Every structure is written in structure tokens, then in C-alpha cells.
Amino acid sequence: MNRFDFLIIGGGIAGVTAAGELRRLLPNSSIGIISDENYPLYSRVLLPHYVRGKIPREKVFFKDWQWYAERGIDVYRGRTAARLDVGGHRATLDDGIEISYEKLLIAAGGRPRKLPVPGADSPGVLPFRTLDDADRIVRALDGLSLRPENEREAAIIGGGLIGLEFPPIFRDRGFRTSFIIREPRFWNWLWDDVSGEILESTLTANGVKLYNSEECQMIVGDNPSTSLRAGSGIRAVRTSSGREIPARILGFGVGIIPNLEFAASAGVTCERGVLTDEYLMTNVPDIFAAGDVAEFWNKDLGRRQFLGNWMNAQEQGRVAAANMAGERGEFSLVSQYAATVFDLVVSFIGDVRADLETTVIARGEAQARQYGRLLIRDGRLVGATLSNRIADRIPIAELIKRKVDIRGSEAALADPATDLKTLF
Ligand SMILES: Cc1cc2nc3c(=O)[nH]c(=O)nc-3n(C[C@H](O)[C@H](O)[C@H](O)COP(=O)(O)OP(=O)(O)OC[C@H]3O[C@@H](n4cnc5c(N)ncnc54)[C@H](O)[C@@H]3O)c2cc1C
């Protein structure tokens, strides 16, 4: 049986950062990664740029196989960790190979939730998570480019961050695009109507047709008599209100399912994600979790948090590795995510959940399309959502991190002319 001091399930940014950090801290340890993708580390953040042809495919890779070899990090490529035996400190791969470990990191990320409607398995219905997904999107777009102009119809389902990657991709290729979301307004649970209006007007100004408060009921195939012929392309999306929205290609993003089944069935406590404490340790001694799969205890907020962004995954990989190596460091990060939708840059910083104890200060002007919402709790800034206020990002993250008492500075925060750096 193969044996490692440190075994990591998942070869994404969390897992690979952890492997590199463990090697740095413990040069003589044995380290293994089980990765069900057959690539060295690549950036999911760069995938939309590759799909749009802004960067060549090879530029998405952040590591090559030599990097792993030089560090003595063994990789089980294209292999899945199917089972865990937490008492026996053993993982079993899909082909039955058993690997034992001293300490284990679960960094298995998540997979796209499927569209729960007839026709969702059609080849023209495209999730967007992996490099293979990106290759499929490129192939589908290339294929449709050869078809008549009147077939250049695209649709998007799901108004989350992944759904919002698609409009520029489709626009670049000359597709008329329809965007279908269940909510009455984009991210209405997360921010206010002003922010939603800025995002929606950006989409419509770029030719995207919005269908809010609509749900997809089925994907209609290109053979009307059978509604969906196996292996055929797609023709339209049928919605809850009975509309048939034309679409020859459909991009969707309706949520991520954490890859935690192998851990949950072995007795690792999971809820939305794999539960950890502030040290990223699970309920099982010697098992840690990091990245998109982890639902961690955020001591600063006094509650569990579940984040899906690159910076969080990378930093959690680093902290988990240090703790696996014997340190005892709490994970603490002012999380940030920025999405670019045409000429609009939307940023989320820190804790963007506005509950009853949260006061929200509006900063900037909707008309100028430079608008922010600053979230205050107990006299301190805890989070912000920003539309085209890029210069505010770093000072806001700093104000949150330093827990600056901003009582008395509310008017200054609301004034878009205030340089926020003067507040700390
Ligand atoms: C298109 C796209 C654009 C994005 N843009 C941004 C952005 O602009 N900014 C930002 O901050 N974030 C962005 N993100 C999110 C960010 O990429 C993720 O938060 C981050 O990659 C998560 O890293 P991870 O290592 O936790 O998980 P993952 O990257 O999902 O890696 C986990 C790996 O483990 C593998 N795995 C799962 N189960 C097993 C198993 N049982 N055995 C073996 N291997 C397994 C998975 O297949 C995967 O390869 C984007 C994501 C996508 C898809």
C-alpha cells in the first residue's frame, strides 16, 4: 500500500497551494495529491479569457508537471478518491488502490449543479467549471459559427457569477443573447435595487435580453416532433410562463455542489460543506479541509462561512498546510471577488450579508454607474458591494481588516469624493 505523511484530495488551487506549503515547511515529508482532473494546476479565473480568445489555452496553466516532480509531490492524475476509512487513515481510489496517510486535506472543490429539466443533457447545454468545460464551449461556438446567421441565438440560465461570464463570450461571437433568471432582479438577496439596475442596464446596453422572474421548464430540441432527439442540438428554452426563448447554445450556472460525499459517508461532519473550525480542522483528528468545499468557522464573524473564490481557496490551502505541519494558525481573510461584465466591474468584499444588525451606507451615484454599498456592524465596516468603484477596493479591505471604528465618519464614507485611505 502506498503511504504518505500528507495526502491531499483535489488538485485545484487549495490542494496545490497546500502541497507547496507543506514541502516548504517539511522538506523531508512525503506528499501525495489525488486529482480527478488530468491537468497540472490551472486557473479557473482565466478560463473565460481563454474561451474569449483573449489568452491562448496554455496561459491558463499555473504549474507544469515538472513543478510537482521537482518537489517530490506524487500526483495520482485522473483518479478519484472514492472512499475514506478515517479510523484506518486510508483512502481508496476508484480503481481499488489504497493509500494510507498520516494527515489528510480535503480540497475537493465543487461541481456545477445540473439543470433539473428535460433536455439538460443535450450537447448544446454547457456548464462552466473545468478546462474541459471551457474546451467544450469553444468547440460549440466554433461549430455554430459555421451555421446560418439566424441560428446565432444563445441563452443563459442562472444569474450568479458563472452565468455572468457568458454574455461577453456570446457577444464576442455575434450571438443574440437571452438571460433568464428566477429572481425579479439580479442578486436581489444580496444587494439593493440601485446596484441591480446598474448591472441590468449594462447587460441590456450590450444587447442582452433579460427575462427576470422566469424559470426554465425544459430545453427544446431541434426536432419539434419529439421535442428532444437524443444527441441533437437545441432550439429553445421553454419557461414557466410558457415562453419559448430561442437558443442554439445555452450556458448555465445554477450553483455549485461541494464534492464531499466520500467524506460525509466516512463520518466527517458536513453540512453545506465540510465543517471545520477556525484552524480548518474537521471533527476527525488529522483531517483538514480547504477551499470551495470547506464550510469554516469564521471567528471574526462568529458564524460559519462558505466561500467560493480563488483568494479564499489559496489562503485556506496555505493555512491548512501550516496547521497540518504542526502550527496552530487561525484562518482569517477579508475575502474579495470581482466580476467584470462588459464595462462594469462588480466587487464583493468581506461579509456582504446585510442582516437586521447591519446598517448600509450608499456611496456614489447610480447615474454615474459608480455606486457602492458599505455594510456596517457595531461601528465597524464588515463588507461592501461595489459597482465600478475599483479604487475603493483596497482601502475598504484595509478598513475591514483593521477593524477601524468608523463611528462619526458615516458622512465621509457616503461622500464619493472622500479618499477612504484617510480613514485609517
Ligand atoms: C469559470 C470560472 C470563473 C471564476 N472566476 C473567478 C474570479 O474571477 N475570481 C475568483 O475569486 N474566483 C473565481 N472563480 C472561483 C474559483 O476558481 C474557485 O473558488 C477556486 O478555483 C476553488 O478552488 P478549490 O481548489 O477549492 O477547488 P477546485 O478548483 O474545484 O479544485 C478541486 C479539485 O478536486 C477535484 N476532486 C473533487 N473530488 C475529488 C475526488 N473525490 N478525488 C479526486 N479529485 C477530486 C475536482 O475535480 C477539482 O479538480 C471562478 C470559477 C469558475 C469556474
Short mmCIF file of C-alpha atoms and ligand atoms in Angstrom, two decimals:
data_model
loop_
_atom_site.label_atom_id
_atom_site.label_comp_id
_atom_site.label_asym_id
_atom_site.label_seq_id
_atom_site.Cartn_x
_atom_site.Cartn_y
_atom_site.Cartn_z
CA MET A 1 0.00 0.00 0.00
CA ASN A 2 1.25 3.50 -0.83
CA ARG A 3 1.78 5.71 2.17
CA PHE A 4 2.15 9.47 2.60
CA ASP A 5 2.72 11.76 5.54
CA PHE A 6 0.31 14.16 3.84
CA LEU A 7 -2.39 13.19 1.37
CA ILE A 8 -4.44 15.82 -0.45
CA ILE A 9 -7.71 15.12 -2.24
CA GLY A 10 -8.12 17.70 -5.02
CA GLY A 11 -5.54 19.28 -7.31
CA GLY A 12 -7.06 22.77 -7.54
CA ILE A 13 -5.60 25.95 -6.07
CA ALA A 14 -6.38 24.95 -2.46
CA GLY A 15 -4.79 21.50 -2.78
CA VAL A 16 -1.74 22.55 -4.78
CA THR A 17 -1.05 25.57 -2.56
CA ALA A 18 -1.19 23.23 0.43
CA ALA A 19 1.21 20.77 -1.22
CA GLY A 20 3.72 23.53 -1.99
CA GLU A 21 3.48 24.94 1.52
CA LEU A 22 3.93 21.51 3.13
CA ARG A 23 7.02 20.92 1.02
CA ARG A 24 8.41 24.31 2.05
CA LEU A 25 7.78 23.67 5.75
CA LEU A 26 8.74 19.99 5.86
CA PRO A 27 11.30 19.26 3.13
CA ASN A 28 11.61 15.57 4.03
CA SER A 29 7.93 14.69 4.24
CA SER A 30 6.09 12.55 1.69
CA ILE A 31 3.21 14.32 -0.08
CA GLY A 32 0.58 12.92 -2.43
CA ILE A 33 -2.27 14.53 -4.37
CA ILE A 34 -5.27 12.69 -5.78
CA SER A 35 -6.68 14.70 -8.66
CA ASP A 36 -9.58 13.57 -10.80
CA GLU A 37 -8.63 16.10 -13.47
CA ASN A 38 -5.77 15.19 -15.76
CA TYR A 39 -4.04 18.57 -15.78
CA PRO A 40 -1.49 20.31 -13.61
CA LEU A 41 -2.86 23.33 -11.72
CA TYR A 42 -4.67 25.79 -13.96
CA SER A 43 -6.62 28.94 -13.20
CA ARG A 44 -10.39 28.71 -13.36
CA VAL A 45 -10.41 32.52 -13.17
CA LEU A 46 -8.62 32.67 -16.53
CA LEU A 47 -10.91 30.20 -18.30
CA PRO A 48 -13.35 32.88 -19.56
CA HIS A 49 -10.38 34.78 -21.02
CA TYR A 50 -9.26 31.65 -22.86
CA VAL A 51 -12.80 30.99 -24.14
CA ARG A 52 -12.99 34.56 -25.45
CA GLY A 53 -9.65 34.14 -27.21
CA LYS A 54 -8.03 36.85 -25.08
CA ILE A 55 -5.28 34.46 -23.97
CA PRO A 56 -4.01 31.22 -25.54
CA ARG A 57 -5.06 27.96 -23.87
CA GLU A 58 -1.58 27.26 -22.46
CA LYS A 59 -1.69 30.51 -20.46
CA VAL A 60 -4.35 29.13 -18.10
CA PHE A 61 -1.79 26.76 -16.55
CA PHE A 62 -0.14 27.95 -13.34
CA LYS A 63 2.08 24.86 -12.97
CA ASP A 64 3.57 22.19 -15.20
CA TRP A 65 4.19 18.56 -14.20
CA GLN A 66 7.85 19.34 -13.66
CA TRP A 67 6.93 21.58 -10.73
CA TYR A 68 5.44 18.59 -8.89
CA ALA A 69 8.30 16.27 -9.82
CA GLU A 70 10.95 18.74 -8.66
CA ARG A 71 9.26 18.95 -5.27
CA GLY A 72 8.74 15.23 -4.89
CA ILE A 73 4.96 15.65 -4.85
CA ASP A 74 3.32 12.47 -6.19
CA VAL A 75 0.15 13.03 -8.20
CA TYR A 76 -2.50 10.39 -8.89
CA ARG A 77 -3.74 12.02 -12.10
CA GLY A 78 -7.22 11.48 -13.39
CA ARG A 79 -8.03 9.40 -10.30
CA THR A 80 -10.90 9.82 -7.88
CA ALA A 81 -10.79 9.28 -4.13
CA ALA A 82 -13.85 7.07 -3.84
CA ARG A 83 -13.80 6.11 -0.15
CA LEU A 84 -12.22 7.09 3.12
CA ASP A 85 -11.53 4.98 6.17
CA VAL A 86 -10.93 7.66 8.76
CA GLY A 87 -10.08 5.22 11.57
CA GLY A 88 -7.58 3.34 9.39
CA HIS A 89 -6.17 6.57 7.89
CA ARG A 90 -6.79 5.21 4.39
CA ALA A 91 -8.23 6.49 1.12
CA THR A 92 -9.35 4.14 -1.65
CA LEU A 93 -9.21 5.21 -5.28
CA ASP A 94 -11.83 4.42 -7.92
CA ASP A 95 -9.65 1.53 -9.19
CA GLY A 96 -9.37 0.00 -5.71
CA ILE A 97 -5.84 1.20 -4.92
CA GLU A 98 -5.46 2.02 -1.23
CA ILE A 99 -3.34 4.87 0.05
CA SER A 100 -2.59 5.45 3.70
CA TYR A 101 -1.83 8.82 5.24
CA GLU A 102 -0.85 10.48 8.47
CA LYS A 103 -2.82 13.65 7.73
CA LEU A 104 -5.38 14.33 5.06
CA LEU A 105 -6.56 17.53 3.38
CA ILE A 106 -9.94 17.58 1.67
CA ALA A 107 -9.64 20.20 -1.08
CA ALA A 108 -12.14 18.69 -3.49
CA GLY A 109 -13.93 21.89 -4.54
CA GLY A 110 -17.36 21.63 -6.10
CA ARG A 111 -19.17 20.69 -9.29
CA PRO A 112 -21.90 22.57 -11.15
CA ARG A 113 -25.44 21.79 -10.10
CA LYS A 114 -27.28 20.33 -13.11
CA LEU A 115 -30.33 21.94 -14.62
CA PRO A 116 -33.20 19.81 -13.33
CA VAL A 117 -35.20 19.91 -16.57
CA PRO A 118 -35.76 17.69 -19.60
CA GLY A 119 -33.15 18.28 -22.26
CA ALA A 120 -30.44 19.36 -19.84
CA ASP A 121 -28.06 16.64 -21.09
CA SER A 122 -28.14 17.94 -24.63
CA PRO A 123 -24.67 18.78 -26.01
CA GLY A 124 -25.60 22.43 -26.50
CA VAL A 125 -26.24 22.88 -22.76
CA LEU A 126 -22.96 23.98 -21.24
CA PRO A 127 -21.76 24.16 -17.63
CA PHE A 128 -18.59 26.12 -16.90
CA ARG A 129 -16.29 24.82 -14.21
CA THR A 130 -13.32 23.00 -15.70
CA LEU A 131 -10.85 23.34 -18.53
CA ASP A 132 -12.71 20.52 -20.30
CA ASP A 133 -15.91 22.59 -19.99
CA ALA A 134 -14.07 25.58 -21.49
CA ASP A 135 -12.86 23.43 -24.41
CA ARG A 136 -16.44 22.25 -24.99
CA ILE A 137 -17.72 25.84 -25.02
CA VAL A 138 -15.07 26.84 -27.57
CA ARG A 139 -15.95 23.83 -29.78
CA ALA A 140 -19.68 24.55 -29.56
CA LEU A 141 -19.15 28.20 -30.50
CA ASP A 142 -16.84 27.24 -33.38
CA GLY A 143 -19.42 24.74 -34.64
CA LEU A 144 -22.24 27.27 -34.56
CA SER A 145 -20.13 29.90 -36.29
CA LEU A 146 -20.42 27.76 -39.44
CA ARG A 147 -24.23 27.76 -39.27
CA PRO A 148 -26.52 30.45 -40.76
CA GLU A 149 -26.62 33.83 -39.05
CA ASN A 150 -30.23 33.36 -37.92
CA GLU A 151 -29.13 30.41 -35.78
CA ARG A 152 -26.83 32.56 -33.66
CA GLU A 153 -29.11 32.57 -30.67
CA ALA A 154 -27.77 31.97 -27.17
CA ALA A 155 -29.38 31.78 -23.76
CA ILE A 156 -28.06 31.87 -20.22
CA ILE A 157 -29.77 30.41 -17.18
CA GLY A 158 -28.86 31.49 -13.66
CA GLY A 159 -27.82 34.98 -12.62
CA GLY A 160 -24.87 34.03 -10.41
CA LEU A 161 -21.23 34.78 -11.05
CA ILE A 162 -20.82 31.91 -13.51
CA GLY A 163 -23.89 32.90 -15.53
CA LEU A 164 -22.42 36.38 -15.83
CA GLU A 165 -19.29 35.02 -17.51
CA PHE A 166 -21.33 34.11 -20.60
CA PRO A 167 -22.71 37.42 -22.00
CA PRO A 168 -19.34 38.78 -23.20
CA ILE A 169 -18.43 35.33 -24.57
CA PHE A 170 -21.61 35.19 -26.65
CA ARG A 171 -21.43 38.85 -27.65
CA ASP A 172 -17.87 38.44 -28.99
CA ARG A 173 -19.13 35.69 -31.32
CA GLY A 174 -22.10 37.71 -32.55
CA PHE A 175 -24.84 35.76 -30.75
CA ARG A 176 -28.16 37.35 -29.79
CA THR A 177 -28.35 36.52 -26.10
CA SER A 178 -31.25 35.99 -23.71
CA PHE A 179 -30.60 35.87 -19.96
CA ILE A 180 -33.13 34.00 -17.83
CA ILE A 181 -33.17 34.43 -14.06
CA ARG A 182 -35.61 33.21 -11.46
CA GLU A 183 -35.38 36.32 -9.31
CA PRO A 184 -37.17 39.60 -10.07
CA ARG A 185 -33.78 41.33 -10.14
CA PHE A 186 -30.12 40.25 -10.30
CA TRP A 187 -28.79 39.40 -6.83
CA ASN A 188 -31.80 40.91 -5.09
CA TRP A 189 -30.99 38.84 -2.00
CA LEU A 190 -27.50 40.29 -1.86
CA TRP A 191 -27.68 43.98 -2.64
CA ASP A 192 -30.15 46.76 -3.44
CA ASP A 193 -32.23 47.75 -6.46
CA VAL A 194 -29.81 50.50 -7.48
CA SER A 195 -26.94 48.02 -7.84
CA GLY A 196 -29.24 45.57 -9.64
CA GLU A 197 -30.35 48.29 -12.03
CA ILE A 198 -26.74 49.21 -12.88
CA LEU A 199 -25.95 45.59 -13.70
CA GLU A 200 -29.13 45.07 -15.71
CA SER A 201 -28.70 48.28 -17.71
CA THR A 202 -25.12 47.20 -18.51
CA LEU A 203 -26.42 43.92 -19.87
CA THR A 204 -29.24 45.44 -21.91
CA ALA A 205 -26.93 48.19 -23.27
CA ASN A 206 -24.82 45.35 -24.65
CA GLY A 207 -27.73 43.72 -26.41
CA VAL A 208 -28.65 41.11 -23.79
CA LYS A 209 -32.37 40.48 -23.47
CA LEU A 210 -33.38 39.91 -19.86
CA TYR A 211 -36.10 37.54 -18.70
CA ASN A 212 -36.42 38.08 -14.95
CA SER A 213 -38.81 36.08 -12.74
CA GLU A 214 -38.72 33.25 -15.25
CA GLU A 215 -37.76 29.61 -14.73
CA CYS A 216 -36.59 27.15 -17.32
CA GLN A 217 -39.01 24.24 -17.59
CA MET A 218 -37.46 22.37 -20.46
CA ILE A 219 -34.89 22.65 -23.17
CA VAL A 220 -36.47 22.14 -26.54
CA GLY A 221 -34.50 20.06 -29.03
CA ASP A 222 -34.16 20.90 -32.69
CA ASN A 223 -36.60 18.18 -33.72
CA PRO A 224 -40.02 19.63 -32.87
CA SER A 225 -41.88 16.34 -33.26
CA THR A 226 -40.06 14.61 -30.42
CA SER A 227 -39.19 17.82 -28.56
CA LEU A 228 -35.75 16.43 -27.84
CA ARG A 229 -33.93 13.96 -30.01
CA ALA A 230 -31.01 12.19 -28.38
CA GLY A 231 -27.74 13.79 -29.41
CA SER A 232 -29.39 16.67 -31.28
CA GLY A 233 -28.71 20.32 -30.75
CA ILE A 234 -31.13 22.64 -29.00
CA ARG A 235 -33.60 25.10 -30.40
CA ALA A 236 -35.16 26.95 -27.47
CA VAL A 237 -35.73 27.24 -23.75
CA ARG A 238 -39.30 26.87 -22.56
CA THR A 239 -40.02 28.88 -19.43
CA SER A 240 -42.54 28.77 -16.60
CA SER A 241 -44.65 31.48 -18.22
CA GLY A 242 -44.89 29.43 -21.42
CA ARG A 243 -42.42 31.46 -23.46
CA GLU A 244 -40.16 29.75 -25.93
CA ILE A 245 -36.87 31.63 -25.99
CA PRO A 246 -34.72 30.74 -29.00
CA ALA A 247 -31.31 29.26 -28.16
CA ARG A 248 -28.88 27.14 -30.15
CA ILE A 249 -26.44 27.21 -27.27
CA LEU A 250 -27.16 27.52 -23.57
CA GLY A 251 -24.72 28.49 -20.81
CA PHE A 252 -25.82 27.94 -17.26
CA GLY A 253 -24.68 28.46 -13.68
CA VAL A 254 -27.24 27.46 -11.08
CA GLY A 255 -24.99 26.76 -8.13
CA ILE A 256 -22.13 24.57 -7.01
CA ILE A 257 -22.42 21.24 -5.19
CA PRO A 258 -19.44 20.64 -2.89
CA ASN A 259 -17.63 17.34 -3.58
CA LEU A 260 -17.99 15.97 -0.08
CA GLU A 261 -19.88 12.69 -0.41
CA PHE A 262 -16.80 10.49 0.14
CA ALA A 263 -16.04 12.43 3.33
CA ALA A 264 -19.59 12.63 4.68
CA SER A 265 -20.12 8.88 4.28
CA ALA A 266 -16.91 8.24 6.21
CA GLY A 267 -18.01 10.24 9.24
CA VAL A 268 -16.52 13.66 8.51
CA THR A 269 -19.17 16.15 9.63
CA CYS A 270 -20.64 18.03 6.68
CA GLU A 271 -23.50 20.45 6.24
CA ARG A 272 -23.42 22.71 3.20
CA GLY A 273 -19.70 21.99 3.05
CA VAL A 274 -17.14 20.06 5.09
CA LEU A 275 -17.30 21.68 8.52
CA THR A 276 -14.08 22.97 10.01
CA ASP A 277 -13.03 25.08 12.95
CA GLU A 278 -11.02 28.28 12.57
CA TYR A 279 -7.88 26.15 12.10
CA LEU A 280 -9.53 24.42 9.12
CA MET A 281 -9.58 21.16 11.06
CA THR A 282 -12.61 18.87 10.74
CA ASN A 283 -14.25 16.83 13.50
CA VAL A 284 -11.89 13.96 12.64
CA PRO A 285 -8.39 14.27 14.06
CA ASP A 286 -5.81 14.65 11.29
CA ILE A 287 -8.33 15.62 8.60
CA PHE A 288 -8.47 19.22 7.38
CA ALA A 289 -10.48 20.93 4.64
CA ALA A 290 -9.80 23.98 2.46
CA GLY A 291 -11.22 25.92 -0.47
CA ASP A 292 -14.65 25.76 -2.08
CA VAL A 293 -15.52 22.53 -0.25
CA ALA A 294 -14.92 23.92 3.25
CA GLU A 295 -17.55 25.49 5.46
CA PHE A 296 -15.31 27.05 8.05
CA TRP A 297 -15.77 28.78 11.36
CA ASN A 298 -15.17 32.49 10.84
CA LYS A 299 -14.18 33.72 14.25
CA ASP A 300 -14.36 37.39 13.22
CA LEU A 301 -18.00 36.99 12.17
CA GLY A 302 -18.92 34.47 14.86
CA ARG A 303 -20.52 32.13 12.37
CA ARG A 304 -19.76 29.54 9.72
CA GLN A 305 -18.90 30.72 6.25
CA PHE A 306 -18.83 29.06 2.88
CA LEU A 307 -16.96 30.95 0.17
CA GLY A 308 -16.31 30.20 -3.48
CA ASN A 309 -13.43 32.33 -4.56
CA TRP A 310 -9.84 31.93 -5.62
CA MET A 311 -8.23 34.07 -2.93
CA ASN A 312 -10.05 32.19 -0.17
CA ALA A 313 -9.11 28.77 -1.60
CA GLN A 314 -5.47 29.74 -1.96
CA GLU A 315 -5.15 31.20 1.53
CA GLN A 316 -7.02 28.31 3.12
CA GLY A 317 -4.68 25.88 1.35
CA ARG A 318 -1.74 27.71 2.88
CA VAL A 319 -3.19 27.91 6.41
CA ALA A 320 -4.42 24.30 6.41
CA ALA A 321 -0.97 23.11 5.32
CA ALA A 322 0.75 25.07 8.07
CA ASN A 323 -1.61 23.57 10.64
CA MET A 324 -1.13 20.07 9.23
CA ALA A 325 2.60 20.66 9.64
CA GLY A 326 2.10 21.34 13.33
CA GLU A 327 1.49 25.08 13.53
CA ARG A 328 -1.69 26.50 15.01
CA GLY A 329 -2.80 29.46 12.93
CA GLU A 330 -6.33 30.73 12.63
CA PHE A 331 -7.71 31.33 9.18
CA SER A 332 -8.74 34.96 8.77
CA LEU A 333 -9.20 36.74 5.47
CA VAL A 334 -11.10 39.68 4.08
CA SER A 335 -12.49 37.80 1.12
CA GLN A 336 -12.75 39.54 -2.25
CA TYR A 337 -14.34 38.65 -5.57
CA ALA A 338 -14.50 40.87 -8.64
CA ALA A 339 -16.53 40.15 -11.76
CA THR A 340 -16.27 42.10 -15.00
CA VAL A 341 -19.42 42.29 -17.07
CA PHE A 342 -18.66 44.31 -20.21
CA ASP A 343 -17.53 47.71 -18.84
CA LEU A 344 -18.89 47.10 -15.34
CA VAL A 345 -16.64 45.81 -12.56
CA VAL A 346 -18.60 44.45 -9.62
CA SER A 347 -16.69 43.70 -6.42
CA PHE A 348 -17.71 41.91 -3.25
CA ILE A 349 -15.53 42.48 -0.22
CA GLY A 350 -15.77 40.91 3.22
CA ASP A 351 -19.13 39.91 4.65
CA VAL A 352 -21.80 41.11 2.24
CA ARG A 353 -24.73 39.66 4.15
CA ALA A 354 -26.97 42.50 5.31
CA ASP A 355 -28.91 41.29 8.37
CA LEU A 356 -31.02 43.23 10.85
CA GLU A 357 -27.95 44.38 12.76
CA THR A 358 -26.33 45.78 9.63
CA THR A 359 -26.50 49.42 8.57
CA VAL A 360 -25.92 50.09 4.89
CA ILE A 361 -24.32 53.32 3.67
CA ALA A 362 -24.69 54.14 -0.02
CA ARG A 363 -21.61 55.67 -1.63
CA GLY A 364 -21.52 57.22 -5.09
CA GLU A 365 -24.06 57.75 -7.80
CA ALA A 366 -26.23 55.37 -9.72
CA GLN A 367 -26.36 57.69 -12.73
CA ALA A 368 -22.60 57.77 -13.00
CA ARG A 369 -22.66 53.95 -12.68
CA GLN A 370 -20.21 54.26 -9.79
CA TYR A 371 -22.00 53.08 -6.75
CA GLY A 372 -21.18 51.23 -3.58
CA ARG A 373 -22.88 49.83 -0.51
CA LEU A 374 -20.86 49.79 2.67
CA LEU A 375 -22.06 47.41 5.37
CA ILE A 376 -21.52 48.50 8.96
CA ARG A 377 -21.95 46.43 12.12
CA ASP A 378 -21.11 47.53 15.66
CA GLY A 379 -19.44 50.70 14.38
CA ARG A 380 -17.17 48.80 12.02
CA LEU A 381 -17.12 48.22 8.30
CA VAL A 382 -17.65 44.50 7.67
CA GLY A 383 -18.27 44.32 3.94
CA ALA A 384 -19.07 46.14 0.71
CA THR A 385 -20.54 45.63 -2.72
CA LEU A 386 -19.11 47.96 -5.34
CA SER A 387 -20.14 48.77 -8.88
CA ASN A 388 -17.33 50.42 -10.85
CA ARG A 389 -15.62 51.74 -7.72
CA ILE A 390 -12.34 49.93 -8.18
CA ALA A 391 -10.22 52.46 -6.28
CA ASP A 392 -12.29 51.85 -3.14
CA ARG A 393 -11.45 48.16 -3.01
CA ILE A 394 -8.09 48.22 -1.26
CA PRO A 395 -8.94 50.88 1.36
CA ILE A 396 -12.23 49.12 2.14
CA ALA A 397 -10.46 45.79 2.62
CA GLU A 398 -7.98 47.57 4.88
CA LEU A 399 -10.72 49.27 6.94
CA ILE A 400 -12.37 45.87 7.45
CA LYS A 401 -9.13 44.09 8.28
CA ARG A 402 -8.00 46.74 10.77
CA LYS A 403 -11.48 46.82 12.35
CA VAL A 404 -11.37 50.62 12.29
CA ASP A 405 -14.04 52.27 14.42
CA ILE A 406 -15.87 54.38 11.83
CA ARG A 407 -18.48 55.88 14.16
CA GLY A 408 -18.72 59.58 13.31
CA SER A 409 -17.33 59.03 9.79
CA GLU A 410 -20.60 57.95 8.19
CA ALA A 411 -20.97 61.15 6.14
CA ALA A 412 -17.39 60.85 4.90
CA LEU A 413 -17.99 57.24 3.89
CA ALA A 414 -21.10 58.24 1.97
CA ASP A 415 -19.31 61.06 0.14
CA PRO A 416 -17.82 59.55 -3.04
CA ALA A 417 -15.13 62.25 -3.03
CA THR A 418 -13.67 61.03 0.29
CA ASP A 419 -10.40 59.22 -0.11
CA LEU A 420 -11.07 56.23 2.14
CA LYS A 421 -7.38 55.91 2.93
CA THR A 422 -7.74 58.97 5.14
CA LEU A 423 -9.96 56.96 7.49
CA PHE A 424 -7.25 54.60 8.72
C1 LIG B 1 -15.38 30.00 -14.91
C2 LIG B 1 -14.97 30.40 -13.52
C3 LIG B 1 -14.56 31.70 -13.27
C4 LIG B 1 -14.19 32.07 -11.98
N1 LIG B 1 -13.79 33.36 -11.76
C5 LIG B 1 -13.39 33.72 -10.53
C6 LIG B 1 -12.92 35.04 -10.28
O1 LIG B 1 -12.90 35.90 -11.18
N2 LIG B 1 -12.48 35.35 -9.02
C7 LIG B 1 -12.49 34.43 -8.01
O2 LIG B 1 -12.09 34.75 -6.90
N3 LIG B 1 -12.95 33.16 -8.21
C8 LIG B 1 -13.39 32.79 -9.44
N4 LIG B 1 -13.84 31.52 -9.65
C9 LIG B 1 -13.93 30.58 -8.50
C10 LIG B 1 -12.57 29.96 -8.19
O3 LIG B 1 -12.00 29.49 -9.37
C11 LIG B 1 -12.76 28.82 -7.18
O4 LIG B 1 -13.26 29.39 -5.99
C12 LIG B 1 -11.46 28.08 -6.90
O5 LIG B 1 -10.90 27.57 -8.08
C13 LIG B 1 -11.70 26.94 -5.90
O6 LIG B 1 -10.53 26.21 -5.74
P1 LIG B 1 -10.52 24.82 -4.95
O7 LIG B 1 -9.12 24.34 -5.01
O8 LIG B 1 -11.18 24.98 -3.64
O9 LIG B 1 -11.49 23.86 -5.76
P2 LIG B 1 -11.40 23.33 -7.26
O10 LIG B 1 -10.70 24.30 -8.12
O11 LIG B 1 -12.78 22.91 -7.62
O12 LIG B 1 -10.46 22.05 -7.16
C14 LIG B 1 -10.88 20.84 -6.61
C15 LIG B 1 -10.37 19.71 -7.45
O13 LIG B 1 -10.64 18.48 -6.79
C16 LIG B 1 -11.16 17.55 -7.72
N5 LIG B 1 -11.90 16.49 -6.99
C17 LIG B 1 -13.14 16.56 -6.49
N6 LIG B 1 -13.48 15.40 -5.87
C18 LIG B 1 -12.41 14.59 -5.99
C19 LIG B 1 -12.14 13.27 -5.58
N7 LIG B 1 -13.02 12.55 -4.87
N8 LIG B 1 -10.93 12.72 -5.91
C20 LIG B 1 -10.02 13.44 -6.60
N9 LIG B 1 -10.21 14.71 -7.01
C21 LIG B 1 -11.39 15.28 -6.71
C22 LIG B 1 -12.01 18.43 -8.61
O14 LIG B 1 -12.32 17.82 -9.84
C23 LIG B 1 -11.07 19.62 -8.80
O15 LIG B 1 -10.13 19.34 -9.80
C24 LIG B 1 -14.23 31.12 -10.93
C25 LIG B 1 -14.64 29.80 -11.18
C26 LIG B 1 -15.01 29.44 -12.46
C27 LIG B 1 -15.45 28.03 -12.72
#
